[in-house]
């Protein structure tokens, strides 16, 4: 029996074919669409004029703040007689930093770009508790943050290899440091922390170089976070970063002061004199993850992982760091001295906290909206179209197939 175009059977067959085609289109769109998105992200992640990465990289729109908390000694006279220092945290004293654009930006033929990173600072009274005229009792340490530069840096643009975008090629004209006299410790690994290659893998740590501590470190994936409607991966410094060499053998070459670290058995401090020229030890705030000896030598410290950890919140598709908190503590060591009268009553070497800082920045609303509309909005729309085609197609195909089966069953009954 011939099939009329307007017959129910023909409509059902046409519907099932249409449903199958829609499903197939949805699957094809997933494959093709993901490739298009990946190519787009790779193109926009390159550090070159006109790309989203370059615009974000050179922008000074997102404010970066550096907050300082100073440790005020409550019993200075007793300390000189050998008592344990009693400390009270004062602050924060907040400064806006890196408000000046990168300077001396210069592209090279080997797909790298060099620049200087200005490190100016402007006091923000409205974000501070106290003023710059406050008096604090502490060990005398002159620290200057204004009118200085970090670098020059030379980083890969990613134009020839997107997996190396923003990786540091050299710092101050050298591919490695020469402070630690060790190949491992002198390596400059990863980026400067402001961005990473796209398409992050949670299982792989993110390496970055910090000139503040003259060494490379890495962050491990900790959790997913929501930042203004954008999913980011939070990476935090592991406990082993400042662990003693007895726990983390990789840190052996960072141990240059055997007296201060008790023959490299003390965890939590890094002697930076080899690179800064100053008798400064760096730790996490309040000696977080440090040896108990550090906390027992002073009173008033309360390490807290939530408040004192360093972390990066990185968007996993683009590799852009959208929020971060770099938290460090500056310390000095004092001890018994026959030559200095004020120290003659001191009984033991003490790692003394001077201040701790929190350098932080977060994605602003304007940049968040731009990222969501320019990239994530398109991705979400594409995902909706993909799912809609597959669901509608599958439902149409199944319903029409059921209809065909029902019609066949009825036809057999009529013939019988």
Coordinates of C-alpha atoms in Angstrom, one line a residue:
X1 CA 0.0 0.0 0.0
X2 CA 1.5 3.4 -1.0
X3 CA 2.3 6.1 1.5
X4 CA 0.5 9.4 1.2
X5 CA 2.5 12.5 2.4
X6 CA -0.3 13.6 4.5
X7 CA -0.8 10.1 6.1
X8 CA -0.2 9.7 9.8
X9 CA 2.5 7.1 9.1
X10 CA 4.5 9.5 6.9
X11 CA 4.3 12.3 9.5
X12 CA 5.5 9.9 12.2
X13 CA 8.4 8.7 10.0
X14 CA 9.3 12.3 9.2
X15 CA 9.1 13.3 12.9
X16 CA 11.4 10.4 13.9
X17 CA 13.9 11.3 11.2
X18 CA 13.8 15.0 12.3
X19 CA 14.3 14.0 15.9
X20 CA 17.3 11.9 15.0
X21 CA 18.8 14.7 12.9
X22 CA 18.3 17.2 15.8
X23 CA 20.1 14.8 18.2
X24 CA 22.9 14.4 15.8
X25 CA 23.2 18.1 15.3
X26 CA 23.4 18.6 19.1
X27 CA 26.2 16.0 19.3
X28 CA 28.0 17.6 16.4
X29 CA 27.6 21.0 17.9
X30 CA 29.2 19.8 21.2
X31 CA 32.2 18.6 19.3
X32 CA 32.5 21.6 16.9
X33 CA 31.4 24.1 19.5
X34 CA 33.9 23.0 22.1
X35 CA 36.7 23.2 19.5
X36 CA 35.5 26.7 18.5
X37 CA 35.5 27.8 22.2
X38 CA 38.9 26.3 22.8
X39 CA 40.4 28.1 19.8
X40 CA 38.7 31.3 20.9
X41 CA 40.1 31.0 24.4
X42 CA 43.6 30.2 23.2
X43 CA 43.5 33.2 20.9
X44 CA 42.2 35.6 23.6
X45 CA 44.7 34.2 26.2
X46 CA 47.8 35.3 24.1
X47 CA 49.6 38.4 25.5
X48 CA 49.3 40.6 22.4
X49 CA 47.6 43.9 21.6
X50 CA 43.9 43.4 21.1
X51 CA 43.4 40.3 23.1
X52 CA 41.4 40.0 26.4
X53 CA 44.5 38.7 28.2
X54 CA 46.6 41.7 27.1
X55 CA 43.8 44.2 28.1
X56 CA 43.6 42.5 31.6
X57 CA 47.3 42.2 31.9
X58 CA 48.0 45.9 31.3
X59 CA 45.0 47.2 33.1
X60 CA 45.3 49.1 36.4
X61 CA 41.5 49.3 36.8
X62 CA 41.3 46.6 39.5
X63 CA 42.8 48.1 42.7
X64 CA 45.4 46.1 44.5
X65 CA 45.7 46.8 48.2
X66 CA 48.6 46.1 50.6
X67 CA 47.5 46.0 54.3
X68 CA 50.0 46.1 57.1
X69 CA 49.5 45.0 60.7
X70 CA 52.3 46.1 63.1
X71 CA 53.2 44.2 66.2
X72 CA 53.4 46.6 69.2
X73 CA 55.5 45.5 72.1
X74 CA 53.6 46.0 75.4
X75 CA 56.5 45.3 77.8
X76 CA 59.7 46.7 76.2
X77 CA 61.6 47.2 79.5
X78 CA 60.9 43.6 80.6
X79 CA 62.0 42.3 77.2
X80 CA 65.5 43.9 77.6
X81 CA 65.7 42.1 80.9
X82 CA 65.1 38.8 79.3
X83 CA 61.3 38.5 79.5
X84 CA 59.1 37.1 76.6
X85 CA 57.7 39.9 74.4
X86 CA 54.0 40.6 74.7
X87 CA 52.7 41.7 71.4
X88 CA 49.5 43.4 70.3
X89 CA 48.5 43.6 66.6
X90 CA 47.9 47.1 65.3
X91 CA 46.2 47.9 62.0
X92 CA 45.5 47.4 59.3
X93 CA 47.3 50.3 57.6
X94 CA 46.2 50.1 54.0
X95 CA 48.0 51.2 50.9
X96 CA 46.9 51.1 47.3
X97 CA 49.7 49.6 45.2
X98 CA 50.4 48.9 41.5
X99 CA 48.1 51.7 40.5
X100 CA 50.7 52.6 37.8
X101 CA 50.6 50.6 34.5
X102 CA 53.4 48.3 33.6
X103 CA 56.2 50.3 32.1
X104 CA 58.8 49.7 29.3
X105 CA 56.6 47.1 27.7
X106 CA 58.6 45.7 24.8
X107 CA 57.8 42.7 22.5
X108 CA 60.6 40.5 21.1
X109 CA 60.8 38.2 18.1
X110 CA 61.2 35.1 20.2
X111 CA 57.5 35.5 21.4
X112 CA 58.3 37.2 24.7
X113 CA 57.5 40.5 26.2
X114 CA 59.5 42.4 28.8
X115 CA 58.2 45.0 31.3
X116 CA 58.9 46.8 34.6
X117 CA 56.4 46.5 37.4
X118 CA 56.0 49.7 39.3
X119 CA 55.5 49.3 43.1
X120 CA 54.2 52.7 44.2
X121 CA 52.0 53.0 47.3
X122 CA 49.3 55.5 48.3
X123 CA 48.0 55.5 51.9
X124 CA 44.2 54.9 52.1
X125 CA 42.9 56.4 55.4
X126 CA 39.4 55.2 54.9
X127 CA 40.5 51.6 54.7
X128 CA 42.9 51.9 57.6
X129 CA 42.6 51.6 61.4
X130 CA 45.0 54.4 62.5
X131 CA 47.2 56.8 60.7
X132 CA 50.8 56.9 59.4
X133 CA 51.7 59.0 62.5
X134 CA 50.9 56.2 64.9
X135 CA 53.6 55.2 67.3
X136 CA 54.5 51.6 67.6
X137 CA 57.2 50.0 69.8
X138 CA 59.2 47.4 67.9
X139 CA 62.7 46.5 66.7
X140 CA 63.9 49.3 64.3
X141 CA 63.5 48.2 60.7
X142 CA 63.3 50.7 57.9
X143 CA 61.1 49.5 55.1
X144 CA 60.4 51.5 52.0
X145 CA 57.7 50.7 49.4
X146 CA 57.4 53.9 47.4
X147 CA 59.0 54.7 44.0
X148 CA 60.4 51.3 43.5
X149 CA 60.3 48.8 40.6
X150 CA 60.1 45.0 40.4
X151 CA 61.9 43.5 37.4
X152 CA 62.4 43.8 34.6
X153 CA 60.5 40.7 33.8
X154 CA 60.5 38.9 30.5
X155 CA 57.6 36.5 29.9
X156 CA 56.3 34.3 27.1
X157 CA 53.4 35.7 25.1
X158 CA 52.0 32.3 24.2
X159 CA 51.7 33.2 20.6
X160 CA 53.7 30.1 19.5
X161 CA 52.9 27.9 22.5
X162 CA 49.8 28.8 24.5
X163 CA 50.8 26.3 27.3
X164 CA 53.7 28.6 28.2
X165 CA 51.8 31.9 28.1
X166 CA 52.8 34.3 31.0
X167 CA 55.7 31.9 32.1
X168 CA 58.7 33.9 33.1
X169 CA 61.6 33.6 30.6
X170 CA 63.9 35.7 32.8
X171 CA 63.9 38.1 35.7
X172 CA 66.4 41.0 35.9
X173 CA 67.9 39.7 32.7
X174 CA 68.7 36.2 34.0
X175 CA 66.8 32.9 33.5
X176 CA 67.6 31.8 37.0
X177 CA 68.6 33.4 40.3
X178 CA 72.0 33.2 41.9
X179 CA 71.0 33.8 45.6
X180 CA 70.8 30.3 46.9
X181 CA 73.9 28.7 45.1
X182 CA 71.7 25.8 44.2
X183 CA 70.2 24.8 40.9
X184 CA 66.9 23.8 42.4
X185 CA 66.4 26.7 44.7
X186 CA 67.6 29.2 42.1
X187 CA 65.0 28.1 39.5
X188 CA 62.4 30.7 38.4
X189 CA 59.3 28.6 37.8
X190 CA 55.9 29.4 36.4
X191 CA 54.4 32.9 36.1
X192 CA 54.2 36.0 38.3
X193 CA 50.9 34.7 39.6
X194 CA 48.7 37.2 37.7
X195 CA 47.7 34.6 35.1
X196 CA 48.4 31.1 33.9
X197 CA 47.9 29.1 30.7
X198 CA 44.3 28.3 30.0
X199 CA 42.4 25.1 30.7
X200 CA 43.6 24.3 34.2
X201 CA 43.9 20.8 35.5
X202 CA 43.0 20.5 39.2
X203 CA 45.5 17.7 39.6
X204 CA 48.4 19.8 38.5
X205 CA 49.9 22.5 40.9
X206 CA 50.3 26.1 39.7
X207 CA 53.9 27.4 40.0
X208 CA 54.7 31.1 40.4
X209 CA 57.6 33.3 41.3
X210 CA 57.5 35.7 44.2
X211 CA 60.3 38.4 44.2
X212 CA 59.2 39.3 47.8
X213 CA 60.7 36.1 49.0
X214 CA 63.2 35.5 46.2
X215 CA 62.0 32.1 45.3
X216 CA 59.4 30.1 43.4
X217 CA 56.5 28.4 45.1
X218 CA 53.4 26.6 44.0
X219 CA 49.7 26.4 44.9
X220 CA 47.6 23.3 45.1
X221 CA 43.9 23.0 44.2
X222 CA 41.8 23.4 47.3
X223 CA 38.2 24.0 46.3
X224 CA 35.8 25.6 43.8
X225 CA 34.7 29.2 44.7
X226 CA 32.0 31.5 43.3
X227 CA 33.2 34.9 42.4
X228 CA 30.5 37.3 41.2
X229 CA 28.8 34.4 39.3
X230 CA 32.1 33.0 37.9
X231 CA 33.4 29.6 39.1
X232 CA 37.1 29.8 40.0
X233 CA 39.6 27.3 41.4
X234 CA 41.2 28.2 44.6
X235 CA 44.9 27.3 44.9
X236 CA 46.7 27.7 48.3
X237 CA 50.3 27.3 49.3
X238 CA 50.8 23.9 50.9
X239 CA 52.0 23.5 54.5
X240 CA 55.3 22.2 53.1
X241 CA 56.2 25.6 51.6
X242 CA 58.2 26.8 54.6
X243 CA 58.6 23.3 56.2
X244 CA 62.0 22.4 57.6
X245 CA 64.3 20.3 55.4
X246 CA 63.7 17.4 57.8
X247 CA 60.1 17.3 56.6
X248 CA 60.6 18.7 53.1
X249 CA 64.1 17.9 51.8
X250 CA 63.5 20.3 48.8
X251 CA 63.9 23.2 51.3
X252 CA 67.4 22.2 52.3
X253 CA 69.0 24.7 49.9
X254 CA 66.8 27.5 51.3
X255 CA 68.4 27.0 54.8
X256 CA 71.3 29.4 54.9
X257 CA 71.2 30.4 58.6
X258 CA 72.0 27.4 60.8
X259 CA 71.8 29.4 64.0
X260 CA 68.4 30.9 63.4
X261 CA 66.9 27.6 62.2
X262 CA 68.5 25.4 64.8
X263 CA 70.5 23.5 62.2
X264 CA 67.7 23.6 59.7
X265 CA 65.2 21.8 62.0
X266 CA 62.9 24.8 62.5
X267 CA 59.9 25.2 60.2
X268 CA 58.2 28.4 59.2
X269 CA 60.9 31.0 58.4
X270 CA 63.0 31.9 55.4
X271 CA 66.2 33.9 55.7
X272 CA 66.1 36.4 52.8
X273 CA 69.4 38.2 53.6
X274 CA 71.1 36.5 50.7
X275 CA 68.8 38.3 48.3
X276 CA 67.7 41.5 50.1
X277 CA 70.8 42.3 52.0
X278 CA 68.8 42.9 55.2
X279 CA 68.6 40.7 58.2
X280 CA 65.0 39.8 57.5
X281 CA 63.2 36.5 57.9
X282 CA 60.0 35.8 56.0
X283 CA 57.2 33.6 57.4
X284 CA 53.5 33.3 57.1
X285 CA 51.5 35.6 59.4
X286 CA 51.5 34.7 63.1
X287 CA 54.0 31.9 62.2
X288 CA 51.3 29.8 60.6
X289 CA 52.6 26.3 60.0
X290 CA 55.7 27.2 61.9
X291 CA 57.5 25.3 64.6
X292 CA 56.1 25.6 68.1
X293 CA 59.3 27.2 69.3
X294 CA 58.4 30.3 67.3
X295 CA 55.1 30.8 69.0
X296 CA 56.5 30.0 72.5
X297 CA 59.1 32.7 72.2
X298 CA 56.5 35.5 71.9
X299 CA 53.1 36.1 73.3
X300 CA 50.1 37.4 71.4
X301 CA 50.1 35.4 68.2
X302 CA 47.1 33.4 67.0
X303 CA 47.8 31.7 63.7
X304 CA 44.6 31.0 61.7
X305 CA 44.6 29.3 58.3
X306 CA 41.5 31.2 57.1
X307 CA 43.0 34.6 57.9
X308 CA 46.7 34.0 57.3
X309 CA 47.0 31.7 54.3
X310 CA 48.1 32.8 50.8
X311 CA 45.7 31.8 47.9
X312 CA 44.9 32.4 44.3
X313 CA 41.4 32.2 42.7
X314 CA 42.0 31.3 39.1
X315 CA 39.3 31.0 36.4
X316 CA 40.0 27.5 35.0
X317 CA 39.2 28.1 31.3
X318 CA 41.1 31.3 30.7
X319 CA 43.8 30.9 33.4
X320 CA 43.2 34.5 34.6
X321 CA 43.7 35.1 38.4
X322 CA 40.6 36.9 39.4
X323 CA 41.2 37.2 43.1
X324 CA 44.2 36.6 45.4
X325 CA 45.6 37.2 48.8
X326 CA 49.4 37.2 49.4
X327 CA 50.1 37.1 53.1
X328 CA 53.6 37.3 54.5
X329 CA 55.2 38.3 57.8
X330 CA 58.5 40.2 58.3
X331 CA 60.6 39.1 61.2
X332 CA 64.0 39.8 62.7
X333 CA 66.1 37.8 65.1
X334 CA 67.6 39.2 68.3
X335 CA 69.6 37.4 71.0
X336 CA 72.3 37.6 73.7
X337 CA 75.1 40.0 73.1
X338 CA 78.1 41.0 75.2
X339 CA 78.8 44.0 73.1
X340 CA 75.3 45.6 73.0
X341 CA 74.3 46.7 76.5
X342 CA 70.5 46.5 75.9
X343 CA 70.9 42.8 74.9
X344 CA 73.1 41.6 77.7
X345 CA 70.2 40.3 79.7
X346 CA 68.6 38.4 76.8
X347 CA 68.7 34.7 77.4
X348 CA 68.1 33.2 74.0
X349 CA 67.7 33.9 70.3
X350 CA 64.2 35.1 69.5
X351 CA 62.5 35.4 66.1
X352 CA 60.7 38.7 66.5
X353 CA 57.6 39.6 64.3
X354 CA 57.8 43.1 63.0
X355 CA 54.7 43.2 60.8
X356 CA 52.6 41.1 58.5
X357 CA 51.0 42.1 55.3
X358 CA 48.1 41.1 53.1
X359 CA 48.4 42.1 49.4
X360 CA 45.0 41.5 47.9
X361 CA 42.9 42.2 44.8
X362 CA 39.5 40.9 43.6
X363 CA 37.6 41.1 40.3
X364 CA 35.5 44.2 40.0
X365 CA 31.9 44.3 38.8
X366 CA 32.8 45.9 35.5
X367 CA 35.4 43.3 34.5
X368 CA 33.2 40.5 35.8
X369 CA 30.4 41.6 33.5
X370 CA 32.7 41.9 30.6
X371 CA 34.1 38.5 31.1
X372 CA 30.7 36.9 31.5
X373 CA 29.3 38.5 28.4
X374 CA 32.3 38.1 26.2
X375 CA 33.2 34.5 26.9
X376 CA 31.0 32.8 29.5
X377 CA 27.8 34.1 28.1
X378 CA 28.5 32.6 24.7
X379 CA 29.5 29.4 26.3
X380 CA 26.3 29.1 28.3
X381 CA 24.2 30.0 25.3
X382 CA 26.0 27.3 23.2
X383 CA 25.5 24.8 26.0
X384 CA 21.7 25.6 26.1
X385 CA 21.4 25.2 22.3
X386 CA 23.4 21.9 22.5
X387 CA 21.2 20.4 25.3
X388 CA 18.0 21.7 23.7
X389 CA 18.7 20.1 20.4
X390 CA 19.6 16.8 22.0
X391 CA 16.6 16.7 24.4
X392 CA 14.0 17.9 21.8
X393 CA 15.4 15.6 19.2
X394 CA 15.4 12.6 21.5
X395 CA 11.9 13.3 22.7
X396 CA 10.6 13.8 19.2
X397 CA 12.4 10.6 18.0
X398 CA 11.0 8.4 20.8
X399 CA 7.5 9.7 20.6
X400 CA 7.3 9.3 16.8
X401 CA 8.8 5.8 17.2
X402 CA 6.2 4.9 19.7
X403 CA 3.5 6.3 17.4
X404 CA 4.8 4.1 14.5
X405 CA 4.7 1.0 16.7
X406 CA 1.2 1.8 17.9
X407 CA 0.0 2.4 14.3
X408 CA 1.6 -0.9 13.2
X409 CA -0.1 -2.8 16.0
X410 CA -3.5 -1.3 15.1
X411 CA -3.0 -2.2 11.4
X412 CA -2.3 -5.8 12.3
X413 CA -5.5 -6.0 14.4
X414 CA -7.6 -4.7 11.5
X415 CA -6.1 -7.2 9.1
X416 CA -6.6 -10.0 11.5

